[in-house]
GROMACS .gro file of N, CA and C in nm:
model
  441
    1MET      N    1   0.108  -0.120  -0.013
    1MET     CA    2  -0.007   0.007   0.008
    1MET      C    3   0.089   0.122  -0.012
    2PRO      N    4   0.047   0.214  -0.099
    2PRO     CA    5   0.152   0.343  -0.099
    2PRO      C    6   0.155   0.425   0.038
    3LEU      N    7   0.256   0.501   0.062
    3LEU     CA    8   0.249   0.586   0.156
    3LEU      C    9   0.149   0.714   0.165
    4ASP      N   10   0.105   0.744   0.263
    4ASP     CA   11   0.010   0.853   0.245
    4ASP      C   12   0.073   0.975   0.253
    5PRO      N   13   0.058   1.054   0.168
    5PRO     CA   14   0.129   1.196   0.157
    5PRO      C   15   0.100   1.281   0.276
    6ALA      N   16  -0.033   1.278   0.319
    6ALA     CA   17  -0.074   1.345   0.463
    6ALA      C   18   0.036   1.335   0.560
    7PHE      N   19   0.143   1.242   0.572
    7PHE     CA   20   0.217   1.225   0.684
    7PHE      C   21   0.359   1.332   0.671
    8ALA      N   22   0.340   1.429   0.516
    8ALA     CA   23   0.432   1.519   0.521
    8ALA      C   24   0.395   1.628   0.606
    9GLY      N   25   0.496   1.702   0.692
    9GLY     CA   26   0.494   1.791   0.804
    9GLY      C   27   0.488   1.735   0.933
   10ARG      N   28   0.491   1.589   0.928
   10ARG     CA   29   0.496   1.556   1.102
   10ARG      C   30   0.621   1.567   1.122
   11VAL      N   31   0.639   1.603   1.268
   11VAL     CA   32   0.775   1.614   1.331
   11VAL      C   33   0.759   1.517   1.466
   12TYR      N   34   0.875   1.475   1.474
   12TYR     CA   35   0.886   1.369   1.588
   12TYR      C   36   0.947   1.437   1.701
   13PRO      N   37   0.945   1.385   1.821
   13PRO     CA   38   1.000   1.436   1.941
   13PRO      C   39   1.159   1.447   1.944
   14PRO      N   40   1.231   1.527   1.987
   14PRO     CA   41   1.376   1.523   1.987
   14PRO      C   42   1.417   1.403   2.040
   15THR      N   43   1.541   1.375   1.981
   15THR     CA   44   1.611   1.242   2.040
   15THR      C   45   1.656   1.277   2.195
   16ASP      N   46   1.695   1.169   2.244
   16ASP     CA   47   1.761   1.172   2.384
   16ASP      C   48   1.895   1.229   2.349
   17PRO      N   49   1.967   1.297   2.431
   17PRO     CA   50   2.107   1.366   2.403
   17PRO      C   51   2.212   1.250   2.386
   18TYR      N   52   2.304   1.298   2.315
   18TYR     CA   53   2.401   1.236   2.253
   18TYR      C   54   2.530   1.299   2.264
   19GLU      N   55   2.600   1.249   2.352
   19GLU     CA   56   2.754   1.332   2.389
   19GLU      C   57   2.864   1.292   2.268
   20VAL      N   58   2.915   1.350   2.200
   20VAL     CA   59   2.991   1.339   2.114
   20VAL      C   60   3.138   1.308   2.185
   21GLU      N   61   3.181   1.195   2.186
   21GLU     CA   62   3.290   1.156   2.240
   21GLU      C   63   3.410   1.159   2.155
   22ARG      N   64   3.556   1.186   2.224
   22ARG     CA   65   3.644   1.168   2.123
   22ARG      C   66   3.667   1.037   2.076
   23GLU      N   67   3.655   0.931   2.130
   23GLU     CA   68   3.674   0.804   2.081
   23GLU      C   69   3.578   0.750   1.975
   24LYS      N   70   3.449   0.814   1.970
   24LYS     CA   71   3.378   0.797   1.886
   24LYS      C   72   3.403   0.875   1.762
   25ILE      N   73   3.458   0.974   1.761
   25ILE     CA   74   3.516   1.056   1.651
   25ILE      C   75   3.608   0.962   1.575
   26ARG      N   76   3.728   0.938   1.673
   26ARG     CA   77   3.846   0.851   1.632
   26ARG      C   78   3.802   0.736   1.550
   27GLU      N   79   3.707   0.657   1.606
   27GLU     CA   80   3.650   0.517   1.567
   27GLU      C   81   3.580   0.537   1.415
   28PHE      N   82   3.523   0.627   1.406
   28PHE     CA   83   3.450   0.693   1.281
   28PHE      C   84   3.534   0.712   1.167
   29ALA      N   85   3.618   0.824   1.228
   29ALA     CA   86   3.732   0.851   1.123
   29ALA      C   87   3.808   0.737   1.048
   30LEU      N   88   3.858   0.644   1.128
   30LEU     CA   89   3.925   0.542   1.098
   30LEU      C   90   3.804   0.445   1.007
   31ALA      N   91   3.714   0.432   1.063
   31ALA     CA   92   3.632   0.360   0.979
   31ALA      C   93   3.596   0.379   0.840
   32ILE      N   94   3.598   0.521   0.807
   32ILE     CA   95   3.580   0.582   0.686
   32ILE      C   96   3.710   0.623   0.626
   33GLY      N   97   3.835   0.592   0.668
   33GLY     CA   98   3.952   0.603   0.611
   33GLY      C   99   4.004   0.753   0.611
   34GLU      N  100   3.942   0.821   0.717
   34GLU     CA  101   3.976   0.983   0.720
   34GLU      C  102   4.128   0.998   0.819
   35GLY      N  103   4.209   1.014   0.757
   35GLY     CA  104   4.353   1.049   0.855
   35GLY      C  105   4.367   1.176   0.904
   36HIS      N  106   4.311   1.285   0.855
   36HIS     CA  107   4.356   1.397   0.906
   36HIS      C  108   4.355   1.410   1.056
   37PRO      N  109   4.461   1.476   1.099
   37PRO     CA  110   4.506   1.465   1.246
   37PRO      C  111   4.414   1.555   1.348
   38ALA      N  112   4.328   1.641   1.277
   38ALA     CA  113   4.211   1.712   1.376
   38ALA      C  114   4.114   1.621   1.411
   39HIS      N  115   4.090   1.489   1.334
   39HIS     CA  116   4.027   1.405   1.376
   39HIS      C  117   4.052   1.286   1.487
   40HIS      N  118   4.185   1.274   1.512
   40HIS     CA  119   4.236   1.193   1.594
   40HIS      C  120   4.345   1.283   1.724
   41ASP      N  121   4.392   1.387   1.694
   41ASP     CA  122   4.453   1.453   1.790
   41ASP      C  123   4.406   1.600   1.829
   42PRO      N  124   4.393   1.587   1.965
   42PRO     CA  125   4.304   1.728   2.005
   42PRO      C  126   4.428   1.849   2.005
   43ARG      N  127   4.543   1.838   2.000
   43ARG     CA  128   4.619   1.932   1.974
   43ARG      C  129   4.633   2.008   1.844
   44ALA      N  130   4.616   1.895   1.734
   44ALA     CA  131   4.589   1.940   1.581
   44ALA      C  132   4.447   1.995   1.563
   45ALA      N  133   4.377   1.942   1.626
   45ALA     CA  134   4.233   2.038   1.618
   45ALA      C  135   4.239   2.166   1.680
   46ARG      N  136   4.289   2.181   1.799
   46ARG     CA  137   4.316   2.328   1.871
   46ARG      C  138   4.371   2.400   1.776
   47ALA      N  139   4.484   2.344   1.704
   47ALA     CA  140   4.577   2.443   1.633
   47ALA      C  141   4.508   2.500   1.509
   48LEU      N  142   4.367   2.423   1.474
   48LEU     CA  143   4.303   2.464   1.360
   48LEU      C  144   4.184   2.558   1.428
   49GLY      N  145   4.178   2.599   1.550
   49GLY     CA  146   4.086   2.662   1.583
   49GLY      C  147   3.941   2.596   1.668
   50HIS      N  148   3.964   2.474   1.661
   50HIS     CA  149   3.860   2.376   1.716
   50HIS      C  150   3.898   2.365   1.864
   51ARG      N  151   3.778   2.351   1.938
   51ARG     CA  152   3.789   2.347   2.096
   51ARG      C  153   3.829   2.230   2.123
   52ASP      N  154   3.830   2.095   2.052
   52ASP     CA  155   3.870   1.973   2.074
   52ASP      C  156   3.877   1.898   1.930
   53LEU      N  157   3.868   1.755   1.943
   53LEU     CA  158   3.859   1.677   1.804
   53LEU      C  159   3.741   1.736   1.747
   54VAL      N  160   3.776   1.732   1.615
   54VAL     CA  161   3.662   1.765   1.529
   54VAL      C  162   3.605   1.632   1.421
   55ALA      N  163   3.477   1.635   1.438
   55ALA     CA  164   3.427   1.483   1.374
   55ALA      C  165   3.430   1.537   1.200
   56PRO      N  166   3.434   1.416   1.141
   56PRO     CA  167   3.423   1.450   0.999
   56PRO      C  168   3.270   1.465   0.992
   57PRO      N  169   3.248   1.532   0.863
   57PRO     CA  170   3.093   1.593   0.823
   57PRO      C  171   3.011   1.472   0.834
   58THR      N  172   3.033   1.363   0.785
   58THR     CA  173   2.929   1.252   0.799
   58THR      C  174   2.918   1.184   0.927
   59PHE      N  175   2.999   1.235   1.025
   59PHE     CA  176   2.962   1.182   1.160
   59PHE      C  177   2.827   1.181   1.210
   60LEU      N  178   2.752   1.293   1.156
   60LEU     CA  179   2.624   1.303   1.197
   60LEU      C  180   2.525   1.220   1.141
   61SER      N  181   2.566   1.116   1.023
   61SER     CA  182   2.483   1.008   0.989
   61SER      C  183   2.461   0.899   1.093
   62VAL      N  184   2.559   0.885   1.186
   62VAL     CA  185   2.511   0.796   1.311
   62VAL      C  186   2.409   0.835   1.377
   63LEU      N  187   2.423   0.978   1.400
   63LEU     CA  188   2.298   1.019   1.496
   63LEU      C  189   2.178   1.018   1.402
   64MET      N  190   2.178   1.055   1.298
   64MET     CA  191   2.074   1.041   1.196
   64MET      C  192   2.014   0.928   1.181
   65GLN      N  193   2.066   0.802   1.183
   65GLN     CA  194   2.055   0.653   1.181
   65GLN      C  195   1.939   0.629   1.295
   66ARG      N  196   2.000   0.680   1.397
   66ARG     CA  197   1.915   0.654   1.548
   66ARG      C  198   1.771   0.731   1.540
   67ALA      N  199   1.796   0.862   1.497
   67ALA     CA  200   1.709   0.959   1.511
   67ALA      C  201   1.573   0.924   1.400
   68THR      N  202   1.607   0.861   1.294
   68THR     CA  203   1.497   0.831   1.201
   68THR      C  204   1.420   0.691   1.227
   69ASP      N  205   1.470   0.624   1.320
   69ASP     CA  206   1.419   0.468   1.379
   69ASP      C  207   1.273   0.500   1.392
   70PRO      N  208   1.262   0.606   1.474
   70PRO     CA  209   1.091   0.602   1.497
   70PRO      C  210   1.006   0.650   1.375
   71VAL      N  211   1.070   0.706   1.274
   71VAL     CA  212   0.989   0.746   1.167
   71VAL      C  213   0.966   0.606   1.082
   72VAL      N  214   1.087   0.550   1.064
   72VAL     CA  215   1.070   0.423   0.976
   72VAL      C  216   1.000   0.284   1.064
   73LEU      N  217   1.005   0.310   1.185
   73LEU     CA  218   0.940   0.200   1.266
   73LEU      C  219   0.782   0.240   1.298
   74ASP      N  220   0.757   0.364   1.252
   74ASP     CA  221   0.607   0.424   1.301
   74ASP      C  222   0.510   0.326   1.228
   75PRO      N  223   0.429   0.252   1.304
   75PRO     CA  224   0.331   0.169   1.253
   75PRO      C  225   0.237   0.235   1.167
   76GLU      N  226   0.199   0.372   1.181
   76GLU     CA  227   0.093   0.452   1.145
   76GLU      C  228   0.160   0.485   0.985
   77ILE      N  229   0.274   0.473   0.963
   77ILE     CA  230   0.326   0.511   0.839
   77ILE      C  231   0.335   0.400   0.759
   78GLY      N  232   0.349   0.259   0.813
   78GLY     CA  233   0.338   0.155   0.736
   78GLY      C  234   0.467   0.136   0.638
   79LEU      N  235   0.559   0.180   0.676
   79LEU     CA  236   0.685   0.169   0.581
   79LEU      C  237   0.754   0.019   0.563
   80ASP      N  238   0.747  -0.029   0.463
   80ASP     CA  239   0.807  -0.188   0.475
   80ASP      C  240   0.961  -0.128   0.464
   81TYR      N  241   1.025  -0.205   0.592
   81TYR     CA  242   1.185  -0.146   0.584
   81TYR      C  243   1.252  -0.253   0.503
   82SER      N  244   1.204  -0.349   0.458
   82SER     CA  245   1.265  -0.468   0.412
   82SER      C  246   1.302  -0.411   0.263
   83ARG      N  247   1.225  -0.333   0.218
   83ARG     CA  248   1.234  -0.290   0.070
   83ARG      C  249   1.265  -0.140   0.062
   84VAL      N  250   1.331  -0.101   0.186
   84VAL     CA  251   1.392   0.045   0.156
   84VAL      C  252   1.523   0.041   0.149
   85VAL      N  253   1.557   0.149   0.045
   85VAL     CA  254   1.693   0.177   0.014
   85VAL      C  255   1.728   0.304   0.032
   86HIS      N  256   1.869   0.342   0.086
   86HIS     CA  257   1.889   0.499   0.092
   86HIS      C  258   1.904   0.567  -0.014
   87ARG      N  259   1.867   0.679  -0.056
   87ARG     CA  260   1.853   0.738  -0.163
   87ARG      C  261   1.964   0.853  -0.190
   88ASP      N  262   1.956   0.927  -0.070
   88ASP     CA  263   2.030   1.076  -0.060
   88ASP      C  264   2.041   1.103   0.062
   89GLN      N  265   2.181   1.168   0.082
   89GLN     CA  266   2.172   1.241   0.219
   89GLN      C  267   2.276   1.371   0.211
   90ARG      N  268   2.234   1.477   0.253
   90ARG     CA  269   2.322   1.590   0.275
   90ARG      C  270   2.316   1.666   0.400
   91PHE      N  271   2.427   1.737   0.413
   91PHE     CA  272   2.433   1.803   0.543
   91PHE      C  273   2.458   1.944   0.502
   92VAL      N  274   2.404   2.048   0.598
   92VAL     CA  275   2.438   2.169   0.582
   92VAL      C  276   2.472   2.254   0.748
   93PHE      N  277   2.598   2.269   0.731
   93PHE     CA  278   2.643   2.294   0.878
   93PHE      C  279   2.629   2.448   0.917
   94GLY      N  280   2.581   2.469   1.039
   94GLY     CA  281   2.593   2.580   1.111
   94GLY      C  282   2.735   2.600   1.171
   95ARG      N  283   2.781   2.490   1.241
   95ARG     CA  284   2.930   2.515   1.294
   95ARG      C  285   2.976   2.354   1.277
   96PRO      N  286   3.126   2.328   1.289
   96PRO     CA  287   3.148   2.187   1.297
   96PRO      C  288   3.096   2.123   1.433
   97VAL      N  289   3.115   1.973   1.434
   97VAL     CA  290   3.090   1.885   1.554
   97VAL      C  291   3.219   1.857   1.611
   98CYS      N  292   3.222   1.857   1.743
   98CYS     CA  293   3.346   1.868   1.812
   98CYS      C  294   3.308   1.775   1.924
   99ALA      N  295   3.421   1.702   1.964
   99ALA     CA  296   3.388   1.615   2.090
   99ALA      C  297   3.377   1.723   2.206
  100GLY      N  298   3.290   1.652   2.296
  100GLY     CA  299   3.219   1.720   2.394
  100GLY      C  300   3.087   1.797   2.380
  101ASP      N  301   3.051   1.789   2.251
  101ASP     CA  302   2.906   1.850   2.212
  101ASP      C  303   2.812   1.731   2.280
  102VAL      N  304   2.697   1.796   2.289
  102VAL     CA  305   2.566   1.715   2.332
  102VAL      C  306   2.469   1.741   2.238
  103LEU      N  307   2.423   1.675   2.150
  103LEU     CA  308   2.344   1.708   2.038
  103LEU      C  309   2.197   1.637   2.071
  104ARG      N  310   2.096   1.686   2.000
  104ARG     CA  311   1.968   1.613   2.000
  104ARG      C  312   1.921   1.661   1.848
  105LEU      N  313   1.817   1.550   1.793
  105LEU     CA  314   1.804   1.582   1.659
  105LEU      C  315   1.653   1.588   1.696
  106VAL      N  316   1.596   1.663   1.608
  106VAL     CA  317   1.434   1.676   1.564
  106VAL      C  318   1.419   1.650   1.426
  107VAL      N  319   1.341   1.522   1.406
  107VAL     CA  320   1.309   1.467   1.271
  107VAL      C  321   1.192   1.546   1.224
  108HIS      N  322   1.183   1.584   1.099
  108HIS     CA  323   1.058   1.630   1.015
  108HIS      C  324   1.031   1.536   0.890
  109ILE      N  325   0.908   1.513   0.865
  109ILE     CA  326   0.883   1.465   0.727
  109ILE      C  327   0.858   1.560   0.650
  110ASP      N  328   0.953   1.596   0.550
  110ASP     CA  329   0.917   1.709   0.479
  110ASP      C  330   0.809   1.660   0.359
  111GLY      N  331   0.837   1.557   0.294
  111GLY     CA  332   0.781   1.512   0.192
  111GLY      C  333   0.761   1.325   0.175
  112VAL      N  334   0.652   1.322   0.105
  112VAL     CA  335   0.614   1.168   0.078
  112VAL      C  336   0.548   1.185  -0.071
  113ARG      N  337   0.620   1.108  -0.152
  113ARG     CA  338   0.583   1.114  -0.299
  113ARG      C  339   0.610   0.970  -0.363
  114SER      N  340   0.533   0.921  -0.465
  114SER     CA  341   0.562   0.840  -0.545
  114SER      C  342   0.651   0.864  -0.665
  115LEU      N  343   0.731   0.781  -0.702
  115LEU     CA  344   0.855   0.778  -0.806
  115LEU      C  345   0.870   0.663  -0.874
  116ALA      N  346   0.813   0.635  -0.984
  116ALA     CA  347   0.802   0.534  -1.068
  116ALA      C  348   0.741   0.410  -0.996
  117GLY      N  349   0.656   0.422  -0.935
  117GLY     CA  350   0.580   0.320  -0.839
  117GLY      C  351   0.638   0.310  -0.710
  118SER      N  352   0.748   0.375  -0.683
  118SER     CA  353   0.802   0.340  -0.548
  118SER      C  354   0.772   0.460  -0.457
  119ASP      N  355   0.776   0.456  -0.311
  119ASP     CA  356   0.729   0.563  -0.224
  119ASP      C  357   0.890   0.626  -0.197
  120VAL      N  358   0.880   0.755  -0.195
  120VAL     CA  359   0.988   0.835  -0.158
  120VAL      C  360   0.963   0.913  -0.021
  121LEU      N  361   1.032   0.885   0.093
  121LEU     CA  362   1.036   0.977   0.198
  121LEU      C  363   1.123   1.068   0.225
  122GLU      N  364   1.081   1.183   0.203
  122GLU     CA  365   1.195   1.279   0.236
  122GLU      C  366   1.196   1.337   0.380
  123LEU      N  367   1.299   1.303   0.448
  123LEU     CA  368   1.327   1.350   0.586
  123LEU      C  369   1.436   1.473   0.632
  124ARG      N  370   1.408   1.550   0.708
  124ARG     CA  371   1.508   1.671   0.757
  124ARG      C  372   1.508   1.638   0.920
  125ALA      N  373   1.642   1.659   0.946
  125ALA     CA  374   1.688   1.664   1.103
  125ALA      C  375   1.757   1.780   1.129
  126GLU      N  376   1.692   1.870   1.225
  126GLU     CA  377   1.761   1.968   1.279
  126GLU      C  378   1.852   1.928   1.399
  127ALA      N  379   1.971   1.933   1.388
  127ALA     CA  380   2.080   1.880   1.512
  127ALA      C  381   2.080   2.041   1.569
  128GLU      N  382   2.060   2.013   1.723
  128GLU     CA  383   2.088   2.135   1.788
  128GLU      C  384   2.197   2.073   1.929
  129ASP      N  385   2.256   2.179   1.957
  129ASP     CA  386   2.312   2.136   2.119
  129ASP      C  387   2.206   2.161   2.211
  130VAL      N  388   2.274   2.123   2.339
  130VAL     CA  389   2.172   2.142   2.458
  130VAL      C  390   2.123   2.292   2.477
  131THR      N  391   2.194   2.356   2.425
  131THR     CA  392   2.139   2.504   2.466
  131THR      C  393   2.038   2.557   2.361
  132GLY      N  394   2.027   2.486   2.266
  132GLY     CA  395   1.931   2.499   2.142
  132GLY      C  396   2.004   2.568   2.024
  133GLY      N  397   2.136   2.565   2.021
  133GLY     CA  398   2.196   2.621   1.908
  133GLY      C  399   2.238   2.521   1.821
  134ARG      N  400   2.185   2.587   1.684
  134ARG     CA  401   2.186   2.497   1.560
  134ARG      C  402   2.312   2.459   1.528
  135VAL      N  403   2.356   2.331   1.500
  135VAL     CA  404   2.469   2.271   1.452
  135VAL      C  405   2.455   2.256   1.329
  136ALA      N  406   2.349   2.154   1.269
  136ALA     CA  407   2.353   2.129   1.152
  136ALA      C  408   2.222   2.093   1.110
  137THR      N  409   2.195   2.081   0.968
  137THR     CA  410   2.045   2.033   0.913
  137THR      C  411   2.081   1.937   0.837
  138ILE      N  412   2.027   1.821   0.860
  138ILE     CA  413   2.047   1.688   0.776
  138ILE      C  414   1.946   1.654   0.692
  139HIS      N  415   1.977   1.624   0.548
  139HIS     CA  416   1.828   1.615   0.481
  139HIS      C  417   1.871   1.464   0.423
  140MET      N  418   1.761   1.362   0.413
  140MET     CA  419   1.788   1.214   0.387
  140MET      C  420   1.653   1.198   0.322
  141SER      N  421   1.694   1.108   0.183
  141SER     CA  422   1.579   1.047   0.150
  141SER      C  423   1.579   0.881   0.118
  142LEU      N  424   1.463   0.825   0.163
  142LEU     CA  425   1.464   0.690   0.125
  142LEU      C  426   1.356   0.645   0.040
  143VAL      N  427   1.385   0.547  -0.018
  143VAL     CA  428   1.293   0.489  -0.129
  143VAL      C  429   1.264   0.361  -0.079
  144ALA      N  430   1.104   0.344  -0.066
  144ALA     CA  431   1.056   0.218  -0.050
  144ALA      C  432   1.022   0.148  -0.175
  145ARG      N  433   1.095   0.041  -0.231
  145ARG     CA  434   1.082  -0.005  -0.350
  145ARG      C  435   0.942  -0.060  -0.394
  146ALA      N  436   0.895  -0.052  -0.490
  146ALA     CA  437   0.752  -0.122  -0.510
  146ALA      C  438   0.801  -0.270  -0.511
  147ALA      N  439   0.681  -0.319  -0.477
  147ALA     CA  440   0.687  -0.474  -0.475
  147ALA      C  441   0.710  -0.544  -0.632
   0.00000   0.00000   0.00000
């Protein structure tokens, strides 16, 4: 059954706070093959003007995956996750993510549409620190392939 376009505009509650830890940044950087010293050595990051290790830009995909679970598992939406493929993702930064940040994401469904018989779910997450300061906006689209 196709996804209902009426779900566009739905906003999910903020995620639990996520503390960005140095070791998580290092692990992520190693996993993606990012060897820049600012991701591994706090002194190198500070020399570039950051207060601590700086996360690679795609680090927020880890938080986005967790933040979108309530959307893709929402029984009201009825998304067949076994048919879902990741279509697109992009990041718009207000500032870099650094070790010590405590972040929350608020996920919005920006659009639901049909494309060649498949459903496309357009999601946006606003990443903020615990003071409410904007860190980034993450855009992601998922396709639920037609049966």
